[in-house]
XYZ file of N, CA, C and O in Angstrom:
544
model
N -35.664 6.382 -0.892
C -34.328 6.600 -0.361
C -33.309 6.158 -1.417
O -33.368 5.034 -1.901
N -32.348 7.044 -1.777
C -31.369 6.684 -2.795
C -30.384 5.633 -2.285
O -30.111 5.557 -1.088
N -29.872 4.851 -3.191
C -28.865 3.848 -2.840
C -27.519 4.543 -2.743
O -27.129 5.303 -3.627
N -26.810 4.297 -1.652
C -25.494 4.906 -1.435
C -24.430 3.823 -1.577
O -24.474 2.820 -0.882
N -23.510 4.035 -2.473
C -22.402 3.088 -2.651
C -21.192 3.661 -1.919
O -20.755 4.769 -2.221
N -20.650 2.924 -0.959
C -19.556 3.445 -0.129
C -18.213 3.441 -0.857
O -17.335 2.637 -0.591
N -18.053 4.375 -1.771
C -16.827 4.455 -2.547
C -15.641 4.907 -1.718
O -14.515 4.491 -1.959
N -15.869 5.759 -0.752
C -14.760 6.266 0.057
C -14.161 5.138 0.883
O -12.942 4.934 0.877
N -14.995 4.399 1.587
C -14.487 3.285 2.386
C -13.779 2.267 1.503
O -12.772 1.691 1.904
N -14.275 2.074 0.290
C -13.618 1.152 -0.638
C -12.179 1.531 -0.913
O -11.297 0.659 -1.019
N -11.894 2.809 -1.026
C -10.524 3.285 -1.238
C -9.621 2.849 -0.093
O -8.545 2.273 -0.308
N -10.055 3.095 1.126
C -9.222 2.768 2.286
C -9.173 1.265 2.550
O -8.160 0.751 3.024
N -10.246 0.558 2.202
C -10.213 -0.909 2.295
C -9.168 -1.463 1.331
O -8.405 -2.370 1.676
N -9.131 -0.910 0.125
C -8.132 -1.350 -0.849
C -6.717 -1.062 -0.380
O -5.833 -1.930 -0.445
N -6.473 0.149 0.104
C -5.136 0.510 0.560
C -4.699 -0.338 1.759
O -3.560 -0.820 1.808
N -5.603 -0.522 2.711
C -5.259 -1.319 3.893
C -5.058 -2.792 3.543
O -4.204 -3.466 4.135
N -5.815 -3.294 2.585
C -5.624 -4.672 2.146
C -4.264 -4.829 1.481
O -3.559 -5.832 1.706
N -3.867 -3.853 0.675
C -2.524 -3.901 0.071
C -1.452 -3.920 1.162
O -0.470 -4.674 1.061
N -1.634 -3.124 2.210
C -0.691 -3.140 3.329
C -0.639 -4.525 3.970
O 0.445 -5.058 4.231
N -1.806 -5.119 4.221
C -1.832 -6.454 4.833
C -1.171 -7.495 3.936
O -0.491 -8.401 4.421
N -1.353 -7.371 2.615
C -0.705 -8.304 1.693
C 0.816 -8.153 1.723
O 1.547 -9.158 1.706
N 1.301 -6.929 1.783
C 2.753 -6.698 1.881
C 3.281 -7.303 3.182
O 4.309 -7.994 3.183
N 2.580 -7.055 4.270
C 3.017 -7.596 5.560
C 2.960 -9.125 5.573
O 3.849 -9.784 6.118
N 1.929 -9.698 4.963
C 1.828 -11.156 4.866
C 2.938 -11.744 4.005
O 3.501 -12.800 4.320
N 3.276 -11.054 2.924
C 4.366 -11.522 2.063
C 5.694 -11.499 2.820
O 6.529 -12.400 2.640
N 5.881 -10.493 3.668
C 7.104 -10.436 4.476
C 7.188 -11.640 5.415
O 8.266 -12.192 5.622
N 6.056 -12.053 5.970
C 6.042 -13.248 6.823
C 6.460 -14.465 6.001
O 7.330 -15.239 6.408
N 5.862 -14.622 4.832
C 6.175 -15.775 3.983
C 7.643 -15.791 3.572
O 8.288 -16.843 3.603
N 8.174 -14.642 3.194
C 9.586 -14.573 2.785
C 10.509 -14.913 3.950
O 11.502 -15.626 3.770
N 10.163 -14.424 5.149
C 10.977 -14.748 6.327
C 10.883 -16.224 6.674
O 11.877 -16.832 7.062
N 9.697 -16.790 6.536
C 9.552 -18.231 6.813
C 10.444 -19.037 5.867
O 11.126 -19.965 6.297
N 10.416 -18.667 4.625
C 11.220 -19.396 3.637
C 12.722 -19.202 3.909
O 13.490 -20.154 3.886
N 13.118 -17.958 4.148
C 14.528 -17.644 4.377
C 15.068 -18.382 5.595
O 16.189 -18.885 5.586
N 14.268 -18.464 6.660
C 14.727 -19.065 7.908
C 14.257 -20.512 8.084
O 14.484 -21.100 9.127
N 13.577 -21.032 7.053
C 13.110 -22.425 7.052
C 12.272 -22.752 8.295
O 12.498 -23.734 8.981
N 11.277 -21.894 8.532
C 10.363 -22.082 9.655
C 8.958 -22.185 9.081
O 8.448 -21.239 8.495
N 8.324 -23.354 9.247
C 7.004 -23.571 8.689
C 5.876 -23.080 9.573
O 4.892 -22.522 9.102
N 6.011 -23.263 10.876
C 4.971 -22.882 11.831
C 5.648 -22.167 12.997
O 6.741 -22.551 13.414
N 4.986 -21.151 13.501
C 5.579 -20.397 14.599
C 6.670 -19.483 14.080
O 6.683 -19.096 12.910
N 7.597 -19.143 14.957
C 8.682 -18.248 14.549
C 10.058 -18.861 14.717
O 11.044 -18.267 14.313
N 10.121 -20.018 15.341
C 11.410 -20.673 15.528
C 12.388 -19.834 16.332
O 13.600 -20.038 16.246
N 11.870 -18.864 17.087
C 12.730 -18.000 17.878
C 13.490 -16.973 17.057
O 14.357 -16.281 17.577
N 13.153 -16.852 15.768
C 13.852 -15.912 14.903
C 13.265 -14.516 15.062
O 12.065 -14.306 14.850
N 14.104 -13.537 15.403
C 13.658 -12.173 15.681
C 12.987 -11.533 14.471
O 11.924 -10.914 14.590
N 13.585 -11.656 13.295
C 13.001 -11.048 12.096
C 11.618 -11.618 11.803
O 10.691 -10.884 11.461
N 11.486 -12.931 11.940
C 10.193 -13.569 11.688
C 9.175 -13.165 12.749
O 8.014 -12.904 12.427
N 9.613 -13.072 14.011
C 8.700 -12.642 15.074
C 8.161 -11.241 14.798
O 6.961 -10.993 14.957
N 9.025 -10.339 14.377
C 8.591 -8.975 14.079
C 7.630 -8.960 12.892
O 6.614 -8.259 12.914
N 7.940 -9.721 11.868
C 7.074 -9.768 10.685
C 5.705 -10.347 11.035
O 4.669 -9.832 10.597
N 5.696 -11.411 11.832
C 4.433 -12.044 12.237
C 3.590 -11.068 13.053
O 2.381 -10.938 12.837
N 4.208 -10.341 13.991
C 3.440 -9.409 14.819
C 2.952 -8.209 14.026
O 1.847 -7.724 14.244
N 3.763 -7.705 13.100
C 3.324 -6.573 12.280
C 2.104 -6.971 11.458
O 1.117 -6.230 11.374
N 2.157 -8.161 10.868
C 1.022 -8.657 10.088
C -0.169 -8.938 11.004
O -1.304 -8.540 10.710
N 0.091 -9.620 12.108
C -0.990 -9.967 13.031
C -1.698 -8.745 13.582
O -2.925 -8.715 13.672
N -0.927 -7.727 13.945
C -1.559 -6.528 14.484
C -2.422 -5.848 13.442
O -3.507 -5.355 13.751
N -1.963 -5.839 12.194
C -2.776 -5.252 11.118
C -4.082 -6.027 10.956
O -5.159 -5.440 10.852
N -3.981 -7.348 10.969
C -5.168 -8.189 10.801
C -6.122 -8.030 11.991
O -7.338 -8.123 11.833
N -5.575 -7.738 13.157
C -6.411 -7.564 14.353
C -7.152 -6.231 14.369
O -8.231 -6.147 14.969
N -6.593 -5.199 13.750
C -7.198 -3.871 13.862
C -7.888 -3.384 12.597
O -8.922 -2.719 12.684
N -7.337 -3.687 11.443
C -7.859 -3.112 10.199
C -9.303 -3.514 9.910
O -10.120 -2.646 9.583
N -9.682 -4.791 10.018
C -11.080 -5.133 9.688
C -12.109 -4.396 10.547
O -13.127 -3.926 10.034
N -11.860 -4.272 11.844
C -12.806 -3.583 12.717
C -12.894 -2.109 12.337
O -13.986 -1.537 12.241
N -11.743 -1.494 12.090
C -11.743 -0.071 11.723
C -12.456 0.155 10.399
O -13.189 1.138 10.245
N -12.266 -0.738 9.436
C -12.954 -0.581 8.155
C -14.456 -0.764 8.300
O -15.235 -0.072 7.636
N -14.878 -1.657 9.171
C -16.307 -1.810 9.439
C -16.866 -0.519 10.046
O -17.925 -0.038 9.637
N -16.145 0.046 11.003
C -16.570 1.318 11.595
C -16.653 2.409 10.528
O -17.626 3.164 10.479
N -15.629 2.480 9.671
C -15.600 3.501 8.627
C -16.764 3.323 7.656
O -17.415 4.298 7.257
N -17.046 2.081 7.289
C -18.163 1.800 6.386
C -19.492 2.242 6.995
O -20.310 2.895 6.343
N -19.711 1.890 8.245
C -20.955 2.291 8.910
C -21.047 3.807 9.027
O -22.124 4.387 8.840
N -19.938 4.447 9.318
C -19.879 5.912 9.406
C -20.301 6.520 8.075
O -21.133 7.425 8.020
N -19.764 5.993 6.988
C -20.107 6.498 5.655
C -21.565 6.213 5.312
O -22.283 7.096 4.831
N -22.010 4.988 5.552
C -23.392 4.619 5.231
C -24.414 5.403 6.058
O -25.532 5.622 5.601
N -24.012 5.824 7.256
C -24.912 6.616 8.105
C -24.964 8.078 7.680
O -25.630 8.874 8.319
N -24.254 8.409 6.609
C -24.375 9.755 6.069
C -23.345 10.758 6.540
O -23.556 11.967 6.409
N -22.229 10.294 7.070
C -21.173 11.230 7.475
C -20.698 12.005 6.249
O -20.733 11.508 5.123
N -20.236 13.211 6.482
C -19.709 14.037 5.391
C -18.519 13.339 4.742
O -17.719 12.701 5.432
N -18.426 13.472 3.433
C -17.340 12.818 2.698
C -15.977 13.219 3.251
O -15.076 12.369 3.383
N -15.797 14.500 3.598
C -14.498 14.942 4.116
C -14.159 14.228 5.421
O -12.997 13.913 5.679
N -15.177 13.954 6.257
C -14.943 13.287 7.537
C -14.557 11.823 7.330
O -13.671 11.302 8.015
N -15.201 11.171 6.372
C -14.863 9.777 6.062
C -13.448 9.709 5.499
O -12.644 8.854 5.892
N -13.126 10.622 4.574
C -11.771 10.660 4.014
C -10.737 10.955 5.097
O -9.673 10.317 5.131
N -11.027 11.901 5.951
C -10.074 12.253 7.011
C -9.803 11.049 7.909
O -8.648 10.712 8.186
N -10.866 10.392 8.345
C -10.706 9.225 9.216
C -9.963 8.108 8.492
O -9.054 7.490 9.051
N -10.347 7.841 7.251
C -9.700 6.779 6.488
C -8.240 7.063 6.209
O -7.379 6.178 6.349
N -7.922 8.287 5.827
C -6.531 8.637 5.514
C -5.654 8.597 6.756
O -4.550 8.024 6.734
N -6.131 9.190 7.836
C -5.343 9.200 9.070
C -5.150 7.772 9.576
O -4.048 7.390 9.993
N -6.191 6.966 9.528
C -6.087 5.564 9.959
C -5.059 4.819 9.111
O -4.200 4.105 9.641
N -5.129 4.970 7.795
C -4.222 4.256 6.897
C -2.772 4.671 7.150
O -1.879 3.817 7.225
N -2.535 5.946 7.306
C -1.180 6.429 7.603
C -0.698 5.881 8.941
O 0.460 5.467 9.087
N -1.587 5.840 9.923
C -1.233 5.296 11.234
C -0.852 3.825 11.141
O 0.100 3.371 11.783
N -1.593 3.068 10.329
C -1.277 1.639 10.182
C 0.080 1.436 9.504
O 0.837 0.550 9.871
N 0.387 2.265 8.520
C 1.688 2.175 7.858
C 2.801 2.523 8.848
O 3.825 1.834 8.916
N 2.590 3.581 9.634
C 3.588 3.970 10.629
C 3.800 2.863 11.652
O 4.945 2.525 11.996
N 2.712 2.274 12.129
C 2.834 1.201 13.119
C 3.579 0.008 12.538
O 4.492 -0.528 13.165
N 3.195 -0.403 11.347
C 3.851 -1.558 10.720
C 5.337 -1.291 10.491
O 6.182 -2.160 10.722
N 5.655 -0.084 10.072
C 7.049 0.283 9.845
C 7.834 0.263 11.150
O 8.951 -0.263 11.211
N 7.266 0.827 12.200
C 7.952 0.839 13.492
C 8.124 -0.540 14.081
O 9.201 -0.882 14.575
N 7.093 -1.359 14.018
C 7.165 -2.704 14.574
C 8.078 -3.594 13.742
O 8.751 -4.466 14.277
N 8.143 -3.356 12.459
C 9.002 -4.166 11.594
C 10.481 -3.900 11.850
O 11.318 -4.743 11.549
N 10.795 -2.736 12.408
C 12.194 -2.382 12.604
C 12.725 -2.707 13.996
O 13.926 -2.819 14.180
N 11.825 -2.850 14.976
C 12.289 -3.052 16.341
C 11.198 -3.675 17.194
O 10.033 -3.311 17.080
N 11.612 -4.591 18.091
C 10.658 -5.182 19.029
C 10.385 -4.231 20.183
O 9.403 -4.365 20.890
N 11.253 -3.252 20.363
C 11.073 -2.271 21.429
C 10.126 -1.165 20.995
O 9.584 -1.166 19.895
N 9.961 -0.208 21.878
C 9.090 0.928 21.584
C 9.810 1.846 20.601
O 10.952 2.225 20.817
N 9.134 2.139 19.498
C 9.644 3.128 18.555
C 8.587 4.211 18.432
O 7.408 3.979 18.708
N 9.015 5.389 18.027
C 8.067 6.494 17.888
C 6.997 6.154 16.855
O 5.815 6.406 17.080
N 7.395 5.555 15.713
C 6.409 5.206 14.680
C 5.420 4.180 15.200
O 4.220 4.282 14.943
N 5.916 3.200 15.916
C 5.029 2.164 16.451
C 4.055 2.762 17.459
O 2.842 2.516 17.404
N 4.575 3.555 18.404
C 3.731 4.154 19.433
C 2.691 5.084 18.814
O 1.498 4.978 19.106
N 3.140 6.019 17.975
C 2.204 6.960 17.364
C 1.208 6.248 16.455
O 0.028 6.592 16.430
N 1.695 5.248 15.711
C 0.809 4.495 14.831
C -0.323 3.832 15.596
O -1.488 3.879 15.186
N 0.002 3.225 16.734
C -1.043 2.550 17.511
C -1.941 3.554 18.212
O -3.163 3.396 18.245
N -1.339 4.611 18.768
C -2.137 5.627 19.457
C -3.125 6.284 18.492
O -4.306 6.464 18.825
N -2.666 6.613 17.296
C -3.553 7.243 16.313
C -4.586 6.247 15.811
O -5.755 6.595 15.609
N -4.187 4.984 15.629
C -5.145 3.942 15.236
C -6.294 3.887 16.233
O -7.467 3.924 15.858
N -5.957 3.775 17.508
C -6.999 3.711 18.538
C -7.810 4.989 18.583
O -9.036 4.960 18.779
N -7.135 6.130 18.412
C -7.842 7.413 18.431
C -8.870 7.511 17.323
O -10.013 7.914 17.559
N -8.474 7.142 16.108
C -9.411 7.193 14.982
C -10.575 6.241 15.228
O -11.743 6.602 15.008
N -10.274 5.039 15.698
C -11.348 4.076 15.962
C -12.296 4.606 17.041
O -13.519 4.471 16.919
N -11.753 5.229 18.070
C -12.594 5.780 19.146
C -13.473 6.919 18.629
O -14.663 6.980 18.956
N -12.906 7.797 17.820
C -13.675 8.922 17.277
C -14.822 8.410 16.406
O -15.965 8.871 16.528
N -14.530 7.443 15.536
C -15.594 6.901 14.684
C -16.644 6.190 15.528
O -17.845 6.324 15.287
N -16.206 5.434 16.535
C -17.166 4.723 17.397
C -18.097 5.709 18.094
O -19.315 5.504 18.142
N -17.539 6.784 18.632
C -18.370 7.801 19.296
C -19.307 8.451 18.278
O -20.498 8.656 18.558
N -18.805 8.748 17.088
C -19.651 9.347 16.045
C -20.806 8.420 15.688
O -21.943 8.876 15.494
N -20.544 7.121 15.633
C -21.614 6.166 15.324
C -22.672 6.147 16.426
O -23.870 6.064 16.139
N -22.220 6.219 17.665
C -23.176 6.259 18.774
C -24.013 7.535 18.684
O -25.240 7.500 18.832
N -23.367 8.656 18.413
C -24.080 9.934 18.279
C -25.064 9.863 17.109
O -26.213 10.292 17.238
N -24.629 9.308 15.974
C -25.536 9.157 14.824
C -26.737 8.297 15.199
O -27.878 8.625 14.840
N -26.493 7.205 15.903
C -27.587 6.299 16.275
C -28.553 6.971 17.245
O -29.765 6.901 17.071
N -28.025 7.609 18.269
C -28.872 8.262 19.256
C -29.639 9.416 18.614
O -30.825 9.595 18.859
N -28.958 10.163 17.761
C -29.642 11.243 17.035
C -30.762 10.720 16.159
O -31.828 11.335 16.077
N -30.546 9.576 15.545
C -31.596 8.961 14.722
C -32.780 8.509 15.550
O -33.926 8.609 15.124
N -32.505 7.996 16.756
C -33.586 7.541 17.622
C -34.386 8.725 18.159
O -35.593 8.626 18.360
N -33.676 9.801 18.437
C -34.329 10.964 19.045
C -35.020 11.825 18.008
O -35.832 12.678 18.358
N -34.603 11.614 16.769
C -35.189 12.232 15.776
C -35.444 13.219 14.918
O -36.088 13.887 14.415
């Protein structure tokens, strides 16, 4: 069996990590600007930055694990790229929407809906791959 190196997932892991670093830097800059070491001090800008970063940290690792398993299980390269690209764009949209408003924004709503959709599609594909492998 040939060794498969998951280069496609690596691309999206890199891009999503850069997004998380930008969001984390925004938290740090807001903490410094508003002189808040822990928590948010009730500051709206810091609260938005913390949630945008936190939501990324809550969703991106699981989605990347799903994407990696999808790729390692032999999914077509176009399918891995499609899932990774759509997921990454959704995360950027969500972070942008949440960073601008605590209320519902179209970018925030669509970003989260598409994030969950991509994760659900990959999860179902993994189940199908597993069951197909068992059945043979």
